[in-house]
Short mmCIF file of C-alpha atoms in Angstrom, two decimals:
data_model
loop_
_atom_site.label_atom_id
_atom_site.label_comp_id
_atom_site.label_asym_id
_atom_site.label_seq_id
_atom_site.Cartn_x
_atom_site.Cartn_y
_atom_site.Cartn_z
CA GLN A 1 -2.06 34.94 -40.16
CA LEU A 2 -5.28 33.97 -37.95
CA ILE A 3 -3.02 33.71 -34.95
CA SER A 4 -1.25 36.70 -35.24
CA GLU A 5 -4.92 38.29 -35.72
CA ARG A 6 -5.37 36.94 -31.88
CA PHE A 7 -2.30 38.77 -30.91
CA GLY A 8 -3.12 42.19 -30.38
CA ARG A 9 -5.11 43.34 -33.22
CA GLY A 10 -9.00 42.52 -34.45
CA SER A 11 -11.76 42.08 -32.83
CA ARG A 12 -12.73 38.58 -30.80
CA THR A 13 -16.20 37.32 -30.79
CA VAL A 14 -16.80 36.25 -26.84
CA ASP A 15 -20.14 34.32 -25.61
CA LEU A 16 -19.05 34.81 -21.93
CA GLU A 17 -21.49 32.74 -20.67
CA LEU A 18 -20.38 30.06 -23.09
CA GLU A 19 -16.76 30.62 -22.04
CA THR A 20 -17.25 30.62 -18.10
CA GLN A 21 -18.94 27.14 -18.84
CA ILE A 22 -16.23 25.49 -20.59
CA GLU A 23 -13.61 26.97 -18.27
CA LEU A 24 -15.42 25.43 -15.73
CA LEU A 25 -15.15 21.89 -17.17
CA ARG A 26 -11.60 22.01 -17.85
CA GLU A 27 -10.84 23.04 -14.01
CA THR A 28 -13.56 20.17 -13.22
CA LYS A 29 -11.98 17.50 -15.23
CA ARG A 30 -8.64 18.45 -13.58
CA LYS A 31 -9.57 17.82 -10.28
CA TYR A 32 -11.76 14.62 -11.51
CA GLU A 33 -8.56 13.66 -12.77
CA CYS A 34 -6.66 14.30 -9.79
CA VAL A 35 -9.39 11.85 -7.67
CA LEU A 36 -9.20 9.66 -10.18
CA GLN A 37 -5.47 9.49 -9.96
CA LEU A 38 -6.46 9.04 -5.95
CA ALA A 39 -8.35 6.19 -6.33
CA ARG A 40 -6.04 4.32 -8.40
CA ALA A 41 -3.09 4.66 -6.04
CA LEU A 42 -5.87 3.83 -3.26
CA THR A 43 -6.65 0.39 -5.38
CA ASN A 44 -2.89 -0.27 -5.72
CA HIS A 45 -1.68 0.07 -2.02
CA PHE A 46 -5.08 -1.55 -0.86
CA TYR A 47 -4.71 -4.57 -3.37
CA SER A 48 -0.77 -4.60 -2.03
CA LEU A 49 -1.81 -4.72 1.93
CA VAL A 50 -4.38 -7.05 0.76
CA GLN A 51 -1.99 -9.16 -0.48
CA THR A 52 0.36 -9.09 2.44
CA GLN A 53 -2.32 -9.84 4.92
CA HIS A 54 -3.00 -13.35 3.00
CA ALA A 55 0.88 -14.01 3.31
CA LEU A 56 0.63 -12.69 7.14
CA GLY A 57 -2.47 -15.15 7.83
CA ASP A 58 -0.75 -17.77 6.06
CA ALA A 59 2.45 -17.54 7.80
CA PHE A 60 0.31 -16.56 11.25
CA ALA A 61 -1.56 -20.01 10.69
CA ASP A 62 1.48 -22.56 9.68
CA LEU A 63 3.48 -20.73 13.24
CA SER A 64 0.11 -21.73 15.01
CA GLN A 65 0.58 -25.36 13.79
CA LYS A 66 4.06 -25.17 14.84
CA SER A 67 4.00 -23.36 18.27
CA PRO A 68 2.00 -25.12 20.56
CA GLU A 69 3.02 -22.71 23.70
CA LEU A 70 1.42 -19.83 20.95
CA GLN A 71 -0.96 -21.49 19.06
CA GLU A 72 -4.08 -19.74 20.04
CA GLU A 73 -2.47 -16.53 19.56
CA PHE A 74 -0.89 -17.07 16.26
CA GLY A 75 -4.30 -18.74 15.67
CA TYR A 76 -6.79 -15.37 16.21
CA ASN A 77 -4.32 -12.95 14.22
CA ALA A 78 -4.31 -16.20 11.48
CA GLU A 79 -8.27 -16.05 11.13
CA THR A 80 -8.32 -12.28 11.44
CA GLN A 81 -5.63 -11.61 8.52
CA LYS A 82 -7.93 -14.30 6.80
CA LEU A 83 -11.16 -12.43 7.59
CA LEU A 84 -9.81 -8.69 6.34
CA CYS A 85 -8.44 -10.24 2.71
CA LYS A 86 -11.74 -11.42 1.99
CA ASN A 87 -13.46 -8.57 3.30
CA GLY A 88 -10.58 -6.57 1.25
CA GLU A 89 -11.26 -8.14 -2.01
CA THR A 90 -14.44 -7.41 -1.84
CA LEU A 91 -13.83 -3.44 -1.40
CA LEU A 92 -11.72 -3.94 -3.95
CA GLY A 93 -14.08 -4.61 -6.64
CA ALA A 94 -16.25 -1.27 -5.25
CA VAL A 95 -13.22 0.86 -5.27
CA ASN A 96 -12.71 -0.42 -8.47
CA PHE A 97 -16.11 -0.32 -9.62
CA PHE A 98 -15.18 3.77 -8.41
CA VAL A 99 -11.97 3.78 -10.51
CA SER A 100 -13.76 2.12 -13.71
CA SER A 101 -16.85 4.76 -13.67
CA ILE A 102 -14.94 8.26 -13.18
CA ASN A 103 -12.67 7.27 -15.70
CA THR A 104 -15.64 6.52 -18.35
CA LEU A 105 -16.78 10.19 -16.78
CA VAL A 106 -13.49 12.27 -17.45
CA ASN A 107 -12.42 10.72 -19.93
CA LYS A 108 -14.68 10.13 -22.14
CA THR A 109 -17.55 11.71 -21.69
CA MET A 110 -16.31 14.58 -20.46
CA GLU A 111 -12.93 14.84 -22.68
CA ASP A 112 -16.06 13.92 -25.92
CA THR A 113 -17.48 17.47 -24.91
CA LEU A 114 -14.42 19.36 -24.90
CA MET A 115 -13.71 17.71 -28.44
CA THR A 116 -16.68 19.85 -30.20
CA VAL A 117 -15.52 22.84 -27.46
CA LYS A 118 -11.66 22.59 -29.74
CA GLN A 119 -13.89 22.38 -32.83
CA TYR A 120 -16.01 25.02 -31.61
CA GLU A 121 -12.73 27.23 -30.67
CA THR A 122 -11.55 26.96 -34.59
CA ALA A 123 -14.64 27.80 -35.75
CA ARG A 124 -14.78 30.99 -33.74
CA LEU A 125 -11.48 31.47 -35.14
CA GLU A 126 -11.96 31.45 -38.26
CA TYR A 127 -15.35 33.14 -38.07
CA ASP A 128 -13.76 36.08 -36.53
CA ALA A 129 -11.54 35.99 -39.41
CA TYR A 130 -13.42 36.38 -42.50
CA ARG A 131 -15.36 38.34 -40.29
CA THR A 132 -12.44 41.06 -40.17
CA ASP A 133 -11.89 40.24 -43.98
CA LEU A 134 -15.31 41.75 -44.58
CA GLU A 135 -15.30 44.43 -41.97
CA GLU A 136 -12.04 45.75 -44.18
CA LEU A 137 -13.28 44.90 -46.95
CA SER A 138 -16.60 46.96 -46.80
CA MET A 139 -14.62 49.87 -45.45
CA GLY A 140 -12.72 50.62 -48.46
CA PRO A 141 -12.79 51.51 -51.81
CA ARG A 142 -15.41 50.18 -54.33
CA ASP A 143 -15.27 49.49 -57.52
CA ALA A 144 -16.61 46.20 -59.39
CA SER A 145 -12.93 43.88 -58.67
CA THR A 146 -13.69 45.14 -55.11
CA LEU A 147 -17.34 44.61 -55.41
CA CYS A 148 -16.85 41.24 -56.76
CA ARG A 149 -14.33 40.24 -53.49
CA LEU A 150 -16.94 41.91 -51.26
CA ASP A 151 -19.86 39.38 -52.23
CA ALA A 152 -17.07 36.06 -51.95
CA ALA A 153 -16.25 37.67 -48.44
CA GLN A 154 -20.04 37.79 -47.51
CA SER A 155 -20.24 34.29 -48.44
CA GLN A 156 -17.19 33.39 -46.79
CA PHE A 157 -17.93 35.34 -43.79
CA GLN A 158 -21.80 33.93 -43.98
CA SER A 159 -21.12 30.29 -44.10
CA HIS A 160 -18.38 30.57 -40.94
CA LYS A 161 -20.92 32.31 -39.40
CA ASP A 162 -23.34 29.70 -39.72
CA LYS A 163 -20.63 26.81 -38.95
CA TYR A 164 -19.65 29.00 -35.68
CA GLU A 165 -23.34 28.94 -34.24
CA LYS A 166 -23.81 25.52 -34.96
CA LEU A 167 -21.15 24.21 -32.94
CA ARG A 168 -21.83 27.39 -30.17
CA ALA A 169 -24.94 25.39 -30.07
CA ASP A 170 -24.33 22.02 -29.73
CA VAL A 171 -21.32 22.69 -27.23
CA ALA A 172 -23.93 24.28 -24.59
CA ILE A 173 -26.37 21.32 -25.58
CA LYS A 174 -23.12 19.31 -24.55
CA LEU A 175 -22.33 21.18 -21.56
CA LYS A 176 -25.49 20.99 -20.12
CA PHE A 177 -26.05 17.08 -20.82
CA LEU A 178 -22.63 16.51 -19.64
CA GLU A 179 -23.23 18.83 -16.31
CA GLU A 180 -26.79 16.58 -15.96
CA ASN A 181 -24.68 13.48 -16.70
CA LYS A 182 -21.79 14.23 -14.30
CA ILE A 183 -24.09 15.14 -11.22
CA LYS A 184 -26.05 11.88 -11.93
CA VAL A 185 -22.91 9.82 -12.38
CA MET A 186 -21.02 11.09 -8.97
CA HIS A 187 -23.84 11.44 -7.04
CA LYS A 188 -24.25 7.81 -7.00
CA GLN A 189 -20.22 6.71 -7.44
CA LEU A 190 -19.59 8.48 -4.29
CA LEU A 191 -22.21 7.51 -2.38
CA LEU A 192 -21.27 3.62 -3.45
CA PHE A 193 -17.79 4.84 -2.48
CA HIS A 194 -18.79 6.29 0.66
CA ASN A 195 -20.91 3.15 1.76
CA ALA A 196 -18.26 0.68 0.63
CA ILE A 197 -15.48 2.30 2.82
CA SER A 198 -17.73 2.93 5.73
CA ALA A 199 -18.70 -0.74 5.57
CA TYR A 200 -15.37 -2.13 5.32
CA PHE A 201 -13.78 0.02 7.59
CA ALA A 202 -16.95 -0.58 10.18
CA GLY A 203 -15.81 -4.35 9.52
CA ASN A 204 -19.30 -4.88 8.31
CA GLN A 205 -18.95 -7.40 5.61
CA GLN A 206 -22.85 -8.02 5.43
CA GLN A 207 -23.76 -4.42 4.76
CA LEU A 208 -20.37 -4.21 2.11
CA GLU A 209 -22.06 -7.39 0.45
CA GLN A 210 -25.30 -5.36 0.95
CA THR A 211 -23.91 -2.18 -0.78
CA LEU A 212 -21.85 -4.13 -3.75
CA LYS A 213 -25.83 -5.96 -4.46
CA GLN A 214 -27.26 -2.33 -4.53
CA PHE A 215 -25.14 -0.82 -7.33
CA ASN A 216 -25.04 -3.79 -8.82
CA ILE A 217 -20.84 -4.72 -8.76
CA LYS A 218 -20.40 -8.24 -9.57
CA LEU A 219 -17.30 -9.89 -8.23
CA LYS A 220 -15.49 -11.73 -11.42
CA THR A 221 -14.24 -14.76 -10.34
CA PRO A 222 -13.54 -14.57 -6.47
CA GLY A 223 -10.13 -15.60 -5.13
CA ALA A 224 -8.25 -16.08 -8.56
CA GLU A 225 -5.11 -15.54 -8.42
CA LYS A 226 -5.05 -12.04 -10.15
CA PRO A 227 -7.84 -10.25 -9.09
CA SER A 228 -9.74 -9.08 -12.44
CA TRP A 229 -9.77 -5.33 -11.01
CA LEU A 230 -6.42 -5.00 -12.36
CA GLU A 231 -7.54 -6.24 -16.14
CA GLU A 232 -9.08 -2.71 -16.13
CA GLN A 233 -6.32 -0.43 -14.51
CA GLN B 1 42.36 -30.84 9.36
CA LEU B 2 39.35 -30.44 12.10
CA ILE B 3 37.27 -29.73 8.92
CA SER B 4 38.45 -32.77 6.98
CA GLU B 5 38.44 -35.58 9.98
CA ARG B 6 34.81 -33.96 10.03
CA PHE B 7 33.67 -35.34 6.22
CA GLY B 8 33.46 -39.22 7.05
CA ARG B 9 36.30 -40.32 9.50
CA GLY B 10 36.64 -39.33 12.97
CA SER B 11 33.73 -39.68 15.73
CA ARG B 12 31.17 -36.67 17.09
CA THR B 13 30.38 -35.68 20.05
CA VAL B 14 26.52 -35.59 19.63
CA ASP B 15 24.44 -33.91 22.70
CA LEU B 16 20.71 -34.96 20.66
CA GLU B 17 18.66 -32.54 22.91
CA LEU B 18 20.36 -29.37 22.48
CA GLU B 19 20.82 -30.08 18.82
CA THR B 20 17.15 -30.68 18.05
CA GLN B 21 16.20 -27.56 20.43
CA ILE B 22 19.18 -24.87 18.39
CA GLU B 23 17.18 -26.51 15.27
CA LEU B 24 14.21 -25.46 16.26
CA LEU B 25 15.31 -22.22 17.21
CA ARG B 26 17.23 -21.92 14.00
CA GLU B 27 13.40 -22.76 11.73
CA THR B 28 11.77 -20.10 14.34
CA LYS B 29 14.14 -17.40 13.56
CA ARG B 30 13.82 -17.69 10.14
CA LYS B 31 9.89 -18.16 10.26
CA TYR B 32 9.74 -15.22 12.36
CA GLU B 33 12.09 -13.82 9.99
CA CYS B 34 9.21 -14.30 7.68
CA VAL B 35 6.64 -12.62 9.82
CA LEU B 36 8.88 -9.36 9.96
CA GLN B 37 9.76 -9.07 6.45
CA LEU B 38 5.89 -9.27 6.41
CA ALA B 39 4.97 -6.99 9.20
CA ARG B 40 7.59 -4.39 7.48
CA ALA B 41 5.26 -4.61 4.42
CA LEU B 42 1.80 -4.33 5.41
CA THR B 43 3.35 -0.87 7.78
CA ASN B 44 4.99 0.22 4.25
CA HIS B 45 1.29 -0.59 2.34
CA PHE B 46 -0.83 0.76 5.09
CA TYR B 47 1.56 3.96 4.90
CA SER B 48 0.97 4.44 1.72
CA LEU B 49 -2.57 3.74 1.94
CA VAL B 50 -2.68 6.54 5.28
CA GLN B 51 -0.82 9.65 2.87
CA THR B 52 -3.19 8.86 -0.24
CA GLN B 53 -5.90 8.96 2.26
CA HIS B 54 -5.18 12.33 3.28
CA ALA B 55 -4.57 13.33 -0.19
CA LEU B 56 -8.23 12.22 -1.33
CA GLY B 57 -9.71 13.49 1.50
CA ASP B 58 -8.37 16.79 1.02
CA ALA B 59 -9.51 16.61 -3.16
CA PHE B 60 -13.18 15.76 -1.37
CA ALA B 61 -12.97 18.56 0.88
CA ASP B 62 -12.07 21.02 -1.53
CA LEU B 63 -14.79 19.66 -4.47
CA SER B 64 -17.38 19.45 -1.99
CA GLN B 65 -16.95 23.48 -1.59
CA LYS B 66 -16.69 24.07 -4.81
CA SER B 67 -19.90 21.61 -6.43
CA PRO B 68 -22.67 22.79 -4.82
CA GLU B 69 -24.47 20.46 -6.95
CA LEU B 70 -22.85 17.60 -5.02
CA GLN B 71 -21.49 19.66 -1.97
CA GLU B 72 -22.90 17.30 0.38
CA GLU B 73 -21.80 13.61 -1.56
CA PHE B 74 -18.21 15.31 -1.23
CA GLY B 75 -18.50 16.52 2.15
CA TYR B 76 -19.33 13.28 3.51
CA ASN B 77 -16.56 11.25 1.56
CA ALA B 78 -14.06 14.13 2.71
CA GLU B 79 -15.03 13.26 6.69
CA THR B 80 -14.35 9.65 6.27
CA GLN B 81 -11.34 10.05 4.83
CA LYS B 82 -10.17 12.16 7.34
CA LEU B 83 -11.33 9.77 10.33
CA LEU B 84 -9.58 7.28 8.30
CA CYS B 85 -6.69 9.07 8.44
CA LYS B 86 -6.48 9.79 12.29
CA ASN B 87 -7.40 5.64 12.95
CA GLY B 88 -4.79 4.50 10.28
CA GLU B 89 -1.81 7.01 12.08
CA THR B 90 -3.08 5.29 15.42
CA LEU B 91 -2.58 1.68 13.93
CA LEU B 92 0.59 2.66 12.39
CA GLY B 93 1.69 3.29 16.00
CA ALA B 94 0.67 -0.24 16.86
CA VAL B 95 2.14 -2.34 14.15
CA ASN B 96 5.55 -0.45 14.59
CA PHE B 97 5.62 -1.62 17.84
CA PHE B 98 4.69 -4.63 17.15
CA VAL B 99 7.81 -4.23 14.33
CA SER B 100 10.09 -2.71 16.68
CA SER B 101 9.75 -5.60 19.42
CA ILE B 102 9.81 -8.29 17.00
CA ASN B 103 13.06 -6.85 15.72
CA THR B 104 14.80 -6.88 18.87
CA LEU B 105 12.98 -10.85 19.09
CA VAL B 106 15.30 -11.78 15.82
CA ASN B 107 18.05 -9.42 15.59
CA LYS B 108 19.11 -8.78 19.10
CA THR B 109 17.73 -11.97 21.26
CA MET B 110 18.05 -14.92 18.71
CA GLU B 111 20.54 -13.76 17.10
CA ASP B 112 22.83 -13.44 20.09
CA THR B 113 21.61 -17.01 21.69
CA LEU B 114 23.17 -18.18 18.10
CA MET B 115 26.33 -16.24 18.93
CA THR B 116 26.61 -18.53 21.81
CA VAL B 117 25.55 -21.72 19.79
CA LYS B 118 28.47 -20.79 17.10
CA GLN B 119 30.75 -20.97 20.10
CA TYR B 120 29.43 -24.22 21.35
CA GLU B 121 30.09 -25.57 18.06
CA THR B 122 32.95 -24.49 17.06
CA ALA B 123 34.11 -25.40 20.72
CA ARG B 124 33.07 -29.22 20.14
CA LEU B 125 34.68 -29.32 16.93
CA GLU B 126 38.36 -28.52 18.70
CA TYR B 127 37.26 -30.93 20.80
CA ASP B 128 36.20 -33.73 18.97
CA ALA B 129 39.76 -32.84 17.31
CA TYR B 130 41.98 -32.80 20.48
CA ARG B 131 39.61 -36.25 21.71
CA THR B 132 40.70 -37.79 17.88
CA ASP B 133 44.35 -37.04 19.06
CA LEU B 134 44.45 -38.09 22.24
CA GLU B 135 42.26 -41.41 21.21
CA GLU B 136 45.10 -42.19 18.32
CA LEU B 137 48.32 -41.25 20.81
CA SER B 138 46.90 -43.89 23.32
CA MET B 139 46.27 -46.57 20.47
CA GLY B 140 49.84 -46.00 19.53
CA PRO B 141 53.43 -47.68 21.12
CA ARG B 142 54.73 -46.06 24.09
CA ASP B 143 57.79 -44.30 24.95
CA ALA B 144 59.43 -41.62 26.75
CA SER B 145 58.98 -39.19 23.87
CA THR B 146 54.96 -40.37 23.16
CA LEU B 147 54.37 -40.26 26.81
CA CYS B 148 55.38 -36.69 27.10
CA ARG B 149 52.96 -36.66 24.17
CA LEU B 150 50.18 -38.37 25.57
CA ASP B 151 50.32 -35.89 28.59
CA ALA B 152 50.56 -32.36 26.16
CA ALA B 153 47.90 -34.25 24.44
CA GLN B 154 45.72 -34.83 27.82
CA SER B 155 45.82 -31.92 28.42
CA GLN B 156 45.02 -30.29 25.67
CA PHE B 157 41.81 -32.93 25.77
CA GLN B 158 41.13 -31.61 29.23
CA SER B 159 40.93 -27.81 28.56
CA HIS B 160 38.99 -27.89 25.84
CA LYS B 161 36.75 -30.37 27.35
CA ASP B 162 35.95 -27.59 30.24
CA LYS B 163 35.45 -25.30 27.61
CA TYR B 164 33.14 -27.39 25.31
CA GLU B 165 30.88 -28.09 28.40
CA LYS B 166 30.89 -24.47 29.76
CA LEU B 167 29.70 -23.41 26.41
CA ARG B 168 27.08 -26.53 26.11
CA ALA B 169 25.34 -25.34 29.84
CA ASP B 170 25.50 -21.80 28.47
CA VAL B 171 23.56 -22.81 25.31
CA ALA B 172 21.19 -24.96 27.03
CA ILE B 173 20.79 -21.53 29.94
CA LYS B 174 20.20 -19.59 27.12
CA LEU B 175 17.75 -21.40 25.12
CA LYS B 176 15.74 -21.85 28.17
CA PHE B 177 15.78 -18.34 28.76
CA LEU B 178 15.04 -17.55 25.37
CA GLU B 179 12.15 -19.58 25.23
CA GLU B 180 10.52 -18.40 27.94
CA ASN B 181 11.52 -14.83 26.55
CA LYS B 182 10.29 -15.55 23.18
CA ILE B 183 6.85 -16.47 24.59
CA LYS B 184 6.83 -13.74 26.73
CA VAL B 185 7.38 -11.37 23.98
CA MET B 186 5.16 -12.97 21.41
CA HIS B 187 2.03 -13.74 23.62
CA LYS B 188 2.33 -9.56 24.22
CA GLN B 189 2.72 -9.05 20.94
CA LEU B 190 0.33 -11.14 19.27
CA LEU B 191 -1.92 -10.00 21.57
CA LEU B 192 -1.84 -6.08 20.39
CA PHE B 193 -0.97 -7.11 17.10
CA HIS B 194 -4.58 -8.78 17.18
CA ASN B 195 -6.86 -6.31 19.27
CA ALA B 196 -5.59 -3.18 17.42
CA ILE B 197 -6.16 -4.80 14.09
CA SER B 198 -9.37 -5.91 15.04
CA ALA B 199 -9.99 -2.34 16.33
CA TYR B 200 -8.98 -0.61 13.55
CA PHE B 201 -11.05 -2.84 10.85
CA ALA B 202 -13.96 -2.96 13.18
CA GLY B 203 -13.69 1.12 12.89
CA ASN B 204 -13.28 1.53 16.76
CA GLN B 205 -11.16 4.16 17.58
CA GLN B 206 -11.77 4.47 21.34
CA GLN B 207 -11.01 0.36 21.34
CA LEU B 208 -7.87 1.16 19.16
CA GLU B 209 -6.67 3.85 21.15
CA GLN B 210 -7.17 1.74 24.72
CA THR B 211 -4.87 -0.85 23.21
CA LEU B 212 -2.17 1.55 22.74
CA LYS B 213 -2.23 2.86 26.18
CA GLN B 214 -2.58 -0.49 27.66
CA PHE B 215 0.88 -1.68 25.76
CA ASN B 216 2.27 1.67 26.48
CA ILE B 217 2.46 2.85 22.95
CA LYS B 218 2.73 6.40 22.91
CA LEU B 219 2.67 8.35 19.67
CA LYS B 220 5.23 10.30 18.95
CA THR B 221 4.83 14.03 17.70
CA PRO B 222 1.17 13.42 15.99
CA GLY B 223 0.64 15.04 12.64
CA ALA B 224 3.92 15.86 11.90
CA GLU B 225 4.92 15.02 8.27
CA LYS B 226 7.19 11.99 8.70
CA PRO B 227 5.72 9.94 11.13
CA SER B 228 8.44 8.97 13.61
CA TRP B 229 7.48 5.14 12.70
CA LEU B 230 9.91 5.30 10.08
CA GLU B 231 12.10 6.63 11.36
CA GLU B 232 12.71 2.80 13.55
CA GLN B 233 12.59 0.95 10.47
#
């Protein structure tokens, strides 16, 4: 019956500022999900690229040994591909850290706040239902039986009002902390992403490794068959 | 019956030097096919990467506009991704030229020589068959009927010997020209591949474009929805 009240009849309690913030959070989450999806696609394509560069490096090295007349040409190509693989694996470590952090922000931190938002929205709906009940009873004729029902309605109204207000405060606080946390996390991750990508695509191995150190990213088992970053996907 | 002669009985005319060269060509072709396959895979992964970077650049640009608190961070990431797309498309032009040239070398030039090799091998088989026929007849008893058959066998032998020798000479010439052509093409393509890859992964847009100019590679319809390099695959 609460739902039917929402269509057309009945007044609705609106906290405009809070609802604007909630809508904004939902939109931000959608946009960050899109970035997350793209960053994962980037990781996958890049991983395939590095694997191919690895195989190509091997093929060139083999041909360099077996083609005296093109030994040098195959040789420098083999070395370039191998160097790119090494740098590529380092970059994969950085991009994977980016993906993992954005994933936590979107699917844990933001999701947690949106769970509270859902509780808040349910509490708002219930509160409005009991409020409407009370208002209707108050406007009706008063006798002993209605007075008793009025008392019960008043008590229901009050307890749901408290619950609603508590959750509204919870949501407001969570939104505030989330906003601070989001800015902190994204500031760090966007800086890392940019610095790692820039260093890699400028061929600056040293700066790339420096960036990983700066952000405390450790490359697990370098050179292992299946890079560790895949496990977290 | 020619085939049955090959198993066990019958002597076989062998041009050891030529057959070594043919075997070497077949092995080189296999190896180049492998490089071609890897270079195509590289192009595909790289193409996907560039597409993703394009989408990521757009997503960052959008977020930069709509996130006052992270405008700068999203902004420089958007610019980096867009710059990488531009360079990436240039590199794709170079790698595609490499793929196209190796494809011609392997599937046209080498294939053409191997067709002549097959004709040569058939001619060798036929020649050996008629040679064996003639030898067997020569060793048998001689009467009017065998003398007549000997004449015919002699003539068959001679015409197949001429055919065999002509094709052997053809193969030798083709192998010589192919070897020269292969070295010329591969020297150029391996240099292009190396210079383009090095320039790209050093973030040197100018050197990358210079490399394409040097090798007369024109990027068709830059910025078109479907890059032209895909058409040639």
